[in-house]
Coordinates of C-alpha atoms in Angstrom, one line a residue:
X1 CA -10.7 -36.2 -67.7
X2 CA -11.4 -34.4 -64.5
X3 CA -14.8 -32.7 -64.2
X4 CA -15.4 -29.5 -62.3
X5 CA -12.0 -28.8 -60.8
X6 CA -13.2 -25.6 -59.1
X7 CA -16.0 -27.1 -57.2
X8 CA -16.1 -26.0 -53.6
X9 CA -17.6 -29.3 -52.4
X10 CA -15.7 -31.3 -49.8
X11 CA -13.3 -34.1 -50.9
X12 CA -14.0 -37.6 -49.8
X13 CA -11.3 -40.1 -49.0
X14 CA -12.7 -42.3 -51.8
X15 CA -12.0 -39.6 -54.3
X16 CA -8.5 -39.2 -53.0
X17 CA -7.8 -42.9 -53.1
X18 CA -9.1 -43.2 -56.7
X19 CA -6.5 -40.6 -57.7
X20 CA -3.7 -42.3 -55.8
X21 CA -4.4 -45.5 -57.6
X22 CA -3.7 -43.7 -60.9
X23 CA -0.5 -42.1 -59.5
X24 CA 1.1 -45.4 -58.4
X25 CA 2.8 -47.8 -58.2
X26 CA 3.4 -47.4 -54.5
X27 CA 5.7 -49.4 -52.1
X28 CA 3.9 -51.5 -49.5
X29 CA 2.4 -49.7 -46.6
X30 CA 5.0 -50.4 -44.0
X31 CA 7.2 -48.4 -41.5
X32 CA 10.3 -49.2 -43.6
X33 CA 8.9 -47.4 -46.6
X34 CA 6.7 -44.5 -45.5
X35 CA 5.3 -42.0 -47.9
X36 CA 6.6 -38.4 -47.2
X37 CA 4.4 -35.3 -47.3
X38 CA 5.5 -31.7 -47.5
X39 CA 3.3 -29.9 -44.9
X40 CA 3.6 -26.2 -44.3
X41 CA 0.6 -26.2 -42.0
X42 CA -1.6 -24.2 -44.5
X43 CA -5.0 -25.4 -45.7
X44 CA -3.7 -27.1 -48.8
X45 CA -0.9 -29.3 -47.3
X46 CA -2.8 -30.0 -44.1
X47 CA -5.8 -31.3 -46.1
X48 CA -3.4 -33.4 -48.1
X49 CA -2.1 -34.9 -44.9
X50 CA -5.6 -35.6 -43.6
X51 CA -6.7 -37.3 -46.8
X52 CA -3.5 -39.3 -47.0
X53 CA -4.0 -40.5 -43.5
X54 CA -7.3 -42.1 -44.7
X55 CA -5.4 -43.8 -47.6
X56 CA -2.5 -45.5 -45.7
X57 CA -1.0 -45.8 -42.2
X58 CA 2.7 -45.2 -42.6
X59 CA 3.3 -41.5 -43.5
X60 CA 6.0 -39.0 -42.6
X61 CA 5.0 -35.3 -42.7
X62 CA 8.0 -33.0 -43.2
X63 CA 7.3 -29.5 -41.8
X64 CA 9.8 -26.9 -43.1
X65 CA 10.4 -23.9 -40.8
X66 CA 12.0 -21.3 -43.1
X67 CA 12.7 -19.0 -40.1
X68 CA 11.7 -15.9 -42.1
X69 CA 9.0 -14.8 -39.6
X70 CA 9.3 -14.6 -35.8
X71 CA 6.3 -16.9 -35.3
X72 CA 7.4 -19.6 -37.8
X73 CA 8.9 -21.9 -35.2
X74 CA 5.7 -21.9 -33.1
X75 CA 3.6 -22.5 -36.2
X76 CA 5.7 -25.5 -37.2
X77 CA 5.3 -26.9 -33.7
X78 CA 1.5 -26.3 -33.8
X79 CA 1.4 -28.0 -37.2
X80 CA 3.3 -31.0 -35.9
X81 CA 0.8 -31.3 -33.0
X82 CA -2.2 -31.1 -35.4
X83 CA -0.7 -33.8 -37.6
X84 CA 0.0 -36.1 -34.6
X85 CA -3.6 -35.6 -33.4
X86 CA -4.9 -37.4 -36.5
X87 CA -2.2 -40.0 -36.6
X88 CA 0.5 -38.6 -38.9
X89 CA 4.1 -38.7 -37.7
X90 CA 5.8 -35.3 -38.2
X91 CA 9.4 -34.1 -38.4
X92 CA 10.3 -30.4 -38.3
X93 CA 13.1 -29.3 -40.7
X94 CA 14.6 -25.9 -39.7
X95 CA 16.4 -23.7 -42.2
X96 CA 18.9 -21.3 -40.7
X97 CA 20.6 -19.7 -43.7
X98 CA 17.8 -17.9 -45.4
X99 CA 17.9 -14.1 -45.4
X100 CA 15.2 -11.8 -46.7
X101 CA 16.0 -9.9 -49.8
X102 CA 16.0 -10.2 -53.6
X103 CA 14.7 -13.5 -54.9
X104 CA 13.7 -14.8 -51.5
X105 CA 10.7 -16.8 -52.9
X106 CA 13.0 -18.7 -55.3
X107 CA 15.8 -19.1 -52.8
X108 CA 13.3 -20.4 -50.2
X109 CA 11.8 -22.8 -52.6
X110 CA 15.2 -24.2 -53.6
X111 CA 16.3 -24.5 -50.0
X112 CA 13.0 -26.2 -49.1
X113 CA 13.2 -28.8 -51.8
X114 CA 16.9 -29.5 -51.0
X115 CA 16.1 -30.2 -47.3
X116 CA 13.0 -32.2 -48.2
X117 CA 15.0 -34.4 -50.5
X118 CA 17.7 -35.0 -47.8
X119 CA 15.0 -35.9 -45.3
X120 CA 13.4 -38.3 -47.7
X121 CA 16.7 -40.0 -48.3
X122 CA 17.4 -40.3 -44.6
X123 CA 13.9 -41.8 -43.9
X124 CA 13.9 -44.2 -46.9
X125 CA 11.1 -42.3 -48.7
X126 CA 11.0 -42.5 -52.5
X127 CA 7.7 -40.5 -52.9
X128 CA 7.0 -37.0 -51.6
X129 CA 3.4 -35.7 -51.8
X130 CA 2.9 -32.0 -52.4
X131 CA -0.2 -29.9 -51.7
X132 CA -0.4 -27.9 -55.0
X133 CA -4.1 -27.6 -56.1
X134 CA -6.2 -26.5 -59.0
X135 CA -5.9 -22.7 -58.2
X136 CA -2.1 -23.0 -58.0
X137 CA -2.1 -24.7 -61.4
X138 CA -4.2 -21.9 -63.0
X139 CA -2.0 -19.2 -61.4
X140 CA 1.1 -21.0 -62.7
X141 CA -0.2 -21.1 -66.3
X142 CA -1.2 -17.4 -66.1
X143 CA 2.3 -16.4 -64.9
X144 CA 3.9 -18.4 -67.7
X145 CA 1.6 -16.9 -70.3
X146 CA 2.7 -13.5 -69.2
X147 CA 6.3 -14.6 -69.4
X148 CA 5.7 -15.9 -72.9
X149 CA 6.7 -19.4 -72.0
X150 CA 6.7 -22.0 -74.7
X151 CA 4.2 -24.9 -74.9
X152 CA 6.2 -26.9 -72.4
X153 CA 5.9 -24.2 -69.8
X154 CA 2.1 -23.9 -70.3
X155 CA 1.7 -27.5 -69.3
X156 CA 2.0 -26.1 -65.8
X157 CA 2.9 -28.4 -62.9
X158 CA 3.0 -32.2 -63.5
X159 CA 1.0 -34.7 -61.4
X160 CA 4.3 -36.6 -61.1
X161 CA 7.8 -35.3 -61.5
X162 CA 10.8 -37.6 -61.3
X163 CA 13.8 -36.3 -59.4
X164 CA 17.1 -38.1 -59.0
X165 CA 16.2 -39.4 -55.5
X166 CA 12.4 -39.0 -55.2
X167 CA 9.2 -38.7 -57.1
X168 CA 7.3 -35.5 -56.5
X169 CA 3.6 -36.3 -56.6
X170 CA 0.8 -33.7 -56.6
X171 CA -2.5 -35.5 -56.0
X172 CA -4.7 -32.4 -55.4
X173 CA -4.4 -30.7 -58.8
X174 CA -8.0 -31.6 -59.5
X175 CA -9.4 -29.8 -56.4
X176 CA -9.9 -26.1 -55.7
X177 CA -8.4 -24.2 -52.7
X178 CA -11.9 -23.7 -51.4
X179 CA -12.7 -27.4 -51.6
X180 CA -9.6 -28.3 -49.5
X181 CA -10.5 -25.8 -46.8
X182 CA -14.1 -26.9 -46.8
X183 CA -12.9 -30.5 -46.3
X184 CA -10.8 -29.4 -43.3
X185 CA -13.8 -27.5 -41.8
X186 CA -16.0 -30.6 -42.2
X187 CA -13.3 -32.6 -40.3
X188 CA -13.1 -29.8 -37.7
X189 CA -9.5 -29.2 -38.4
X190 CA -7.7 -25.8 -38.2
X191 CA -4.8 -24.6 -40.3
X192 CA -2.2 -21.8 -40.4
X193 CA -2.7 -18.8 -42.7
X194 CA 0.7 -17.4 -43.9
X195 CA 0.4 -13.6 -44.3
X196 CA 2.8 -13.7 -47.2
X197 CA -0.1 -15.2 -49.2
X198 CA -1.6 -11.7 -49.2
X199 CA 1.5 -9.8 -50.0
X200 CA 0.7 -8.0 -53.3
X201 CA 4.4 -7.4 -54.0
X202 CA 4.5 -11.0 -55.0
X203 CA 3.5 -11.8 -58.6
X204 CA 1.6 -14.9 -57.7
X205 CA -0.6 -13.0 -55.2
X206 CA -1.4 -10.3 -57.8
X207 CA -2.3 -13.0 -60.4
X208 CA -4.4 -14.8 -57.8
X209 CA -6.4 -11.6 -57.1
X210 CA -6.9 -11.0 -60.8
X211 CA -8.1 -14.5 -61.5
X212 CA -10.5 -14.3 -58.6
X213 CA -12.0 -11.2 -60.1
X214 CA -12.2 -12.5 -63.7
X215 CA -12.8 -16.1 -62.9
X216 CA -10.7 -17.4 -65.7
X217 CA -9.3 -20.2 -63.7
X218 CA -10.9 -23.2 -65.3
X219 CA -9.8 -22.2 -68.8
X220 CA -6.2 -21.9 -67.6
X221 CA -6.4 -25.2 -65.8
X222 CA -7.7 -27.0 -68.9
X223 CA -5.0 -25.3 -71.0
X224 CA -2.5 -26.9 -68.7
X225 CA -4.1 -30.3 -69.4
X226 CA -4.1 -29.7 -73.1
X227 CA -0.5 -28.6 -73.2
X228 CA 0.5 -31.4 -70.8
X229 CA -0.8 -34.0 -73.2
X230 CA 1.1 -32.5 -76.0
X231 CA 4.2 -32.1 -73.9
X232 CA 4.2 -35.8 -73.1
X233 CA 3.9 -36.7 -76.8
X234 CA 6.7 -34.3 -77.7
X235 CA 8.9 -35.8 -75.0
X236 CA 8.4 -39.3 -76.4
X237 CA 9.7 -38.0 -79.8
X238 CA 12.4 -36.0 -78.0
X239 CA 13.6 -39.1 -76.2
X240 CA 14.1 -41.0 -79.5
X241 CA 15.9 -38.0 -81.0
X242 CA 18.2 -37.6 -78.1
X243 CA 19.0 -41.3 -77.9
X244 CA 20.1 -41.2 -81.6
X245 CA 22.0 -37.9 -81.6
X246 CA 23.2 -36.8 -78.1
X247 CA 25.6 -38.2 -75.6
X248 CA 25.2 -36.9 -72.0
X249 CA 28.6 -37.5 -70.4
X250 CA 29.2 -38.2 -66.7
X251 CA 31.6 -35.2 -66.7
X252 CA 28.5 -32.9 -66.8
X253 CA 28.9 -32.2 -70.5
X254 CA 26.7 -33.0 -73.5
X255 CA 27.9 -33.9 -77.0
X256 CA 25.3 -32.8 -79.5
X257 CA 27.0 -34.1 -82.7
X258 CA 27.7 -31.9 -85.8
X259 CA 24.5 -29.9 -85.7
X260 CA 22.4 -28.3 -82.9
X261 CA 19.1 -30.0 -82.0
X262 CA 15.8 -28.2 -82.3
X263 CA 15.1 -25.5 -79.7
X264 CA 12.9 -27.7 -77.5
X265 CA 15.6 -30.4 -77.2
X266 CA 18.4 -27.8 -76.8
X267 CA 16.5 -26.0 -74.0
X268 CA 16.0 -29.2 -72.1
X269 CA 19.7 -30.1 -72.5
X270 CA 20.8 -26.6 -71.3
X271 CA 18.6 -27.0 -68.3
X272 CA 20.2 -30.4 -67.5
X273 CA 23.8 -29.3 -68.0
X274 CA 23.2 -26.1 -66.0
X275 CA 21.6 -27.9 -63.1
X276 CA 18.4 -25.8 -63.4
X277 CA 14.8 -26.7 -62.6
X278 CA 13.5 -24.8 -65.7
X279 CA 14.9 -24.3 -69.2
X280 CA 15.9 -20.9 -70.5
X281 CA 13.2 -18.9 -72.5
X282 CA 12.2 -20.6 -75.7
X283 CA 12.9 -17.3 -77.6
X284 CA 16.5 -17.2 -76.3
X285 CA 17.1 -20.8 -77.4
X286 CA 15.6 -20.1 -80.8
X287 CA 18.0 -17.2 -81.3
X288 CA 20.9 -19.4 -80.3
X289 CA 20.0 -22.1 -82.7
X290 CA 19.5 -19.6 -85.5
X291 CA 22.9 -18.0 -84.9
X292 CA 24.7 -21.3 -84.8
X293 CA 27.8 -19.9 -83.2
X294 CA 29.6 -20.4 -79.9
X295 CA 27.7 -18.6 -77.2
X296 CA 26.6 -18.7 -73.5
X297 CA 23.1 -19.0 -72.2
X298 CA 21.8 -19.5 -68.7
X299 CA 25.2 -20.4 -67.3
X300 CA 25.9 -22.9 -70.0
X301 CA 28.5 -22.7 -72.8
X302 CA 27.6 -23.8 -76.3
X303 CA 30.8 -24.5 -78.2
X304 CA 32.6 -26.5 -80.9
X305 CA 35.3 -29.1 -80.4
X306 CA 36.6 -31.4 -83.1
X307 CA 33.6 -30.5 -85.4
X308 CA 31.1 -31.4 -82.7
X309 CA 28.8 -29.2 -80.7
X310 CA 29.1 -29.4 -76.9
X311 CA 27.4 -28.0 -73.9
X312 CA 29.3 -27.4 -70.7
X313 CA 28.9 -25.3 -67.6
X314 CA 30.1 -21.7 -67.6
X315 CA 32.9 -21.5 -65.0
X316 CA 31.8 -18.1 -63.8
X317 CA 28.3 -19.4 -63.1
X318 CA 29.4 -22.5 -61.1
X319 CA 28.8 -22.6 -57.3
X320 CA 31.7 -21.5 -55.0
X321 CA 33.6 -23.9 -52.8
X322 CA 31.7 -25.8 -50.2
X323 CA 32.6 -28.3 -47.5
X324 CA 32.9 -31.8 -48.8
X325 CA 30.7 -34.4 -47.1
X326 CA 29.5 -37.8 -48.2
X327 CA 26.5 -37.4 -50.5
X328 CA 26.8 -33.6 -50.6
X329 CA 25.5 -32.0 -53.8
X330 CA 27.7 -29.4 -55.5
X331 CA 26.6 -26.9 -58.2
X332 CA 23.2 -28.6 -58.0
X333 CA 24.6 -31.3 -60.3
X334 CA 27.3 -33.4 -58.7
X335 CA 26.8 -35.8 -55.8
X336 CA 30.0 -36.7 -53.9
X337 CA 30.7 -40.1 -52.5
X338 CA 33.7 -40.3 -50.2
X339 CA 35.5 -43.6 -49.2
X340 CA 33.9 -45.3 -46.2
X341 CA 35.3 -43.9 -43.0
X342 CA 37.2 -41.1 -44.6
X343 CA 37.7 -38.1 -42.5
X344 CA 36.8 -35.1 -44.7
X345 CA 37.9 -32.4 -42.3
X346 CA 39.2 -29.4 -44.2
X347 CA 38.1 -30.9 -47.5
X348 CA 36.2 -28.8 -50.0
X349 CA 34.5 -29.2 -53.3
X350 CA 35.0 -26.6 -56.1
X351 CA 35.6 -26.3 -59.8
X352 CA 38.9 -27.8 -61.1
X353 CA 39.8 -24.5 -62.7
X354 CA 43.0 -23.9 -64.7
X355 CA 46.4 -25.4 -64.5
X356 CA 45.7 -29.1 -65.3
X357 CA 48.7 -30.4 -67.3
X358 CA 47.9 -31.4 -70.8
X359 CA 49.1 -35.0 -70.2
X360 CA 46.5 -35.5 -67.5
X361 CA 43.5 -34.0 -69.4
X362 CA 42.8 -37.3 -71.3
X363 CA 42.6 -35.4 -74.6
X364 CA 40.0 -32.9 -73.4
X365 CA 40.6 -29.1 -73.8
X366 CA 41.6 -27.1 -70.8
X367 CA 38.3 -25.1 -70.9
X368 CA 36.4 -28.4 -70.6
X369 CA 38.4 -29.7 -67.6
X370 CA 38.1 -26.4 -65.8
X371 CA 34.4 -27.2 -65.3
X372 CA 34.9 -30.5 -63.6
X373 CA 34.3 -30.9 -59.8
X374 CA 37.5 -31.3 -57.8
X375 CA 38.5 -31.9 -54.2
X376 CA 40.6 -29.2 -52.5
X377 CA 42.4 -28.8 -49.2
X378 CA 44.0 -25.6 -47.9
X379 CA 43.8 -24.0 -51.4
X380 CA 45.5 -27.0 -53.1
X381 CA 43.7 -29.2 -55.6
X382 CA 44.2 -32.8 -54.5
X383 CA 41.8 -34.8 -56.6
X384 CA 39.9 -34.6 -59.9
X385 CA 38.1 -38.0 -60.0
X386 CA 36.8 -37.6 -63.5
X387 CA 40.4 -37.4 -64.8
X388 CA 41.9 -40.0 -62.4
X389 CA 44.0 -37.4 -60.7
X390 CA 44.8 -38.2 -57.0
X391 CA 47.4 -36.5 -54.8
X392 CA 45.9 -38.1 -51.7
X393 CA 46.0 -42.0 -52.1
X394 CA 43.2 -42.3 -49.5
X395 CA 40.8 -40.6 -51.8
X396 CA 41.1 -42.9 -54.8
X397 CA 37.7 -44.4 -54.1
X398 CA 36.0 -40.9 -54.0
X399 CA 33.8 -40.1 -57.0
X400 CA 31.3 -37.6 -58.3
X401 CA 28.0 -38.7 -59.8
X402 CA 26.4 -36.3 -62.4
X403 CA 22.9 -35.9 -61.0
X404 CA 21.0 -32.9 -62.4
X405 CA 17.7 -32.0 -60.7
X406 CA 15.5 -32.7 -63.8
X407 CA 16.0 -35.3 -66.5
X408 CA 16.5 -34.1 -70.1
X409 CA 13.3 -35.7 -71.2
X410 CA 10.4 -37.6 -69.7
X411 CA 9.9 -38.4 -66.1
X412 CA 6.7 -36.4 -65.7
X413 CA 3.0 -37.0 -66.0
X414 CA 0.8 -34.0 -66.9
X415 CA -2.5 -35.7 -67.4
X416 CA -4.6 -37.9 -65.2
X417 CA -6.6 -40.4 -67.2
X418 CA -9.7 -40.7 -65.0
X419 CA -13.1 -39.1 -64.9
X420 CA -14.0 -38.1 -61.4
X421 CA -17.2 -36.7 -60.2
X422 CA -16.9 -33.9 -57.6
X423 CA -19.6 -34.9 -55.2
X424 CA -20.0 -35.7 -51.5
X425 CA -19.7 -39.4 -50.6

């Protein structure tokens, strides 16, 4: 159990290292297997980098420049210089396709995680450290309470989240925002303050100001621990249930058997089949289970075929065509592998759509096959690997791997089983 998460005392390298031991195992500290850190240049992530530099030598800080403010490029360069000054190698990742407007916070987050995952893969990093801290956790739980999230949502952010390519690790969830900044001050380090953190049009900023006035942070933080413990227990039960009753197919479909699972399981499956980071609202899933009829929820179809329930992607919700490159991710679910040396010029990935002859559908209905990823050139469908359809013989080794962003169950740790005193070393 963590004691006093909202202490403002500085954090010692020894405290940080004690947490990292609990969050292992870790690869050897070598240049061939660096630990990656997402560093914005703000007080949280810069403190994370400084503490991590006292833990191990071989680190790679990834600094994402969203390009949403005129000064962002200069701030990214300044952050890289500050990191280099205390011995952390930095790489700047520049986003060029973000445009301000509706949903910018969510779009920026998704783009950031996508480019971070790609950079980790390129550098051989299997762990990515994030700077979320105790105040962030309390704010997350408060936001989810207002949204009437289920118990899983009230577990907040996990200490460890398993993604298909990397582990996301949040070692600072036991420390307050003030403690991190006081640690930087003690180390005589400066950081960048993003003005968007004071934009009251953002829900998180409004929640932050409310919590600061009411000081209900610790109760919310401990609520996350309580719900996190329960969530891990439920996920153990869920894993057994899913293993006995559900088949998750490489086509991106789920066969549920002759009855729908309970709302928690069904919500997790919808999240997986839809390629989402979060499940739909618990209330919406409960209504779907109660109705027990074909329906669509959060971009996923719930339907019957041969007396079995299935989940598959809603065609209208699938991503549009995109250029086909080796290891490109389409619809946030399918990773493409092209034959070695294949020139993919003019090749695109898009949904298979209609018109697949019955003889080639391998017994599956047309509405199922329409959701499969296909390779196209000049408006012509030339390959559907899941169906063994190839018009271009040089593409017969191409394949898609179903790779949703979050596993159906498990893969996350919501409680840290150590007692840690917040005191200066």
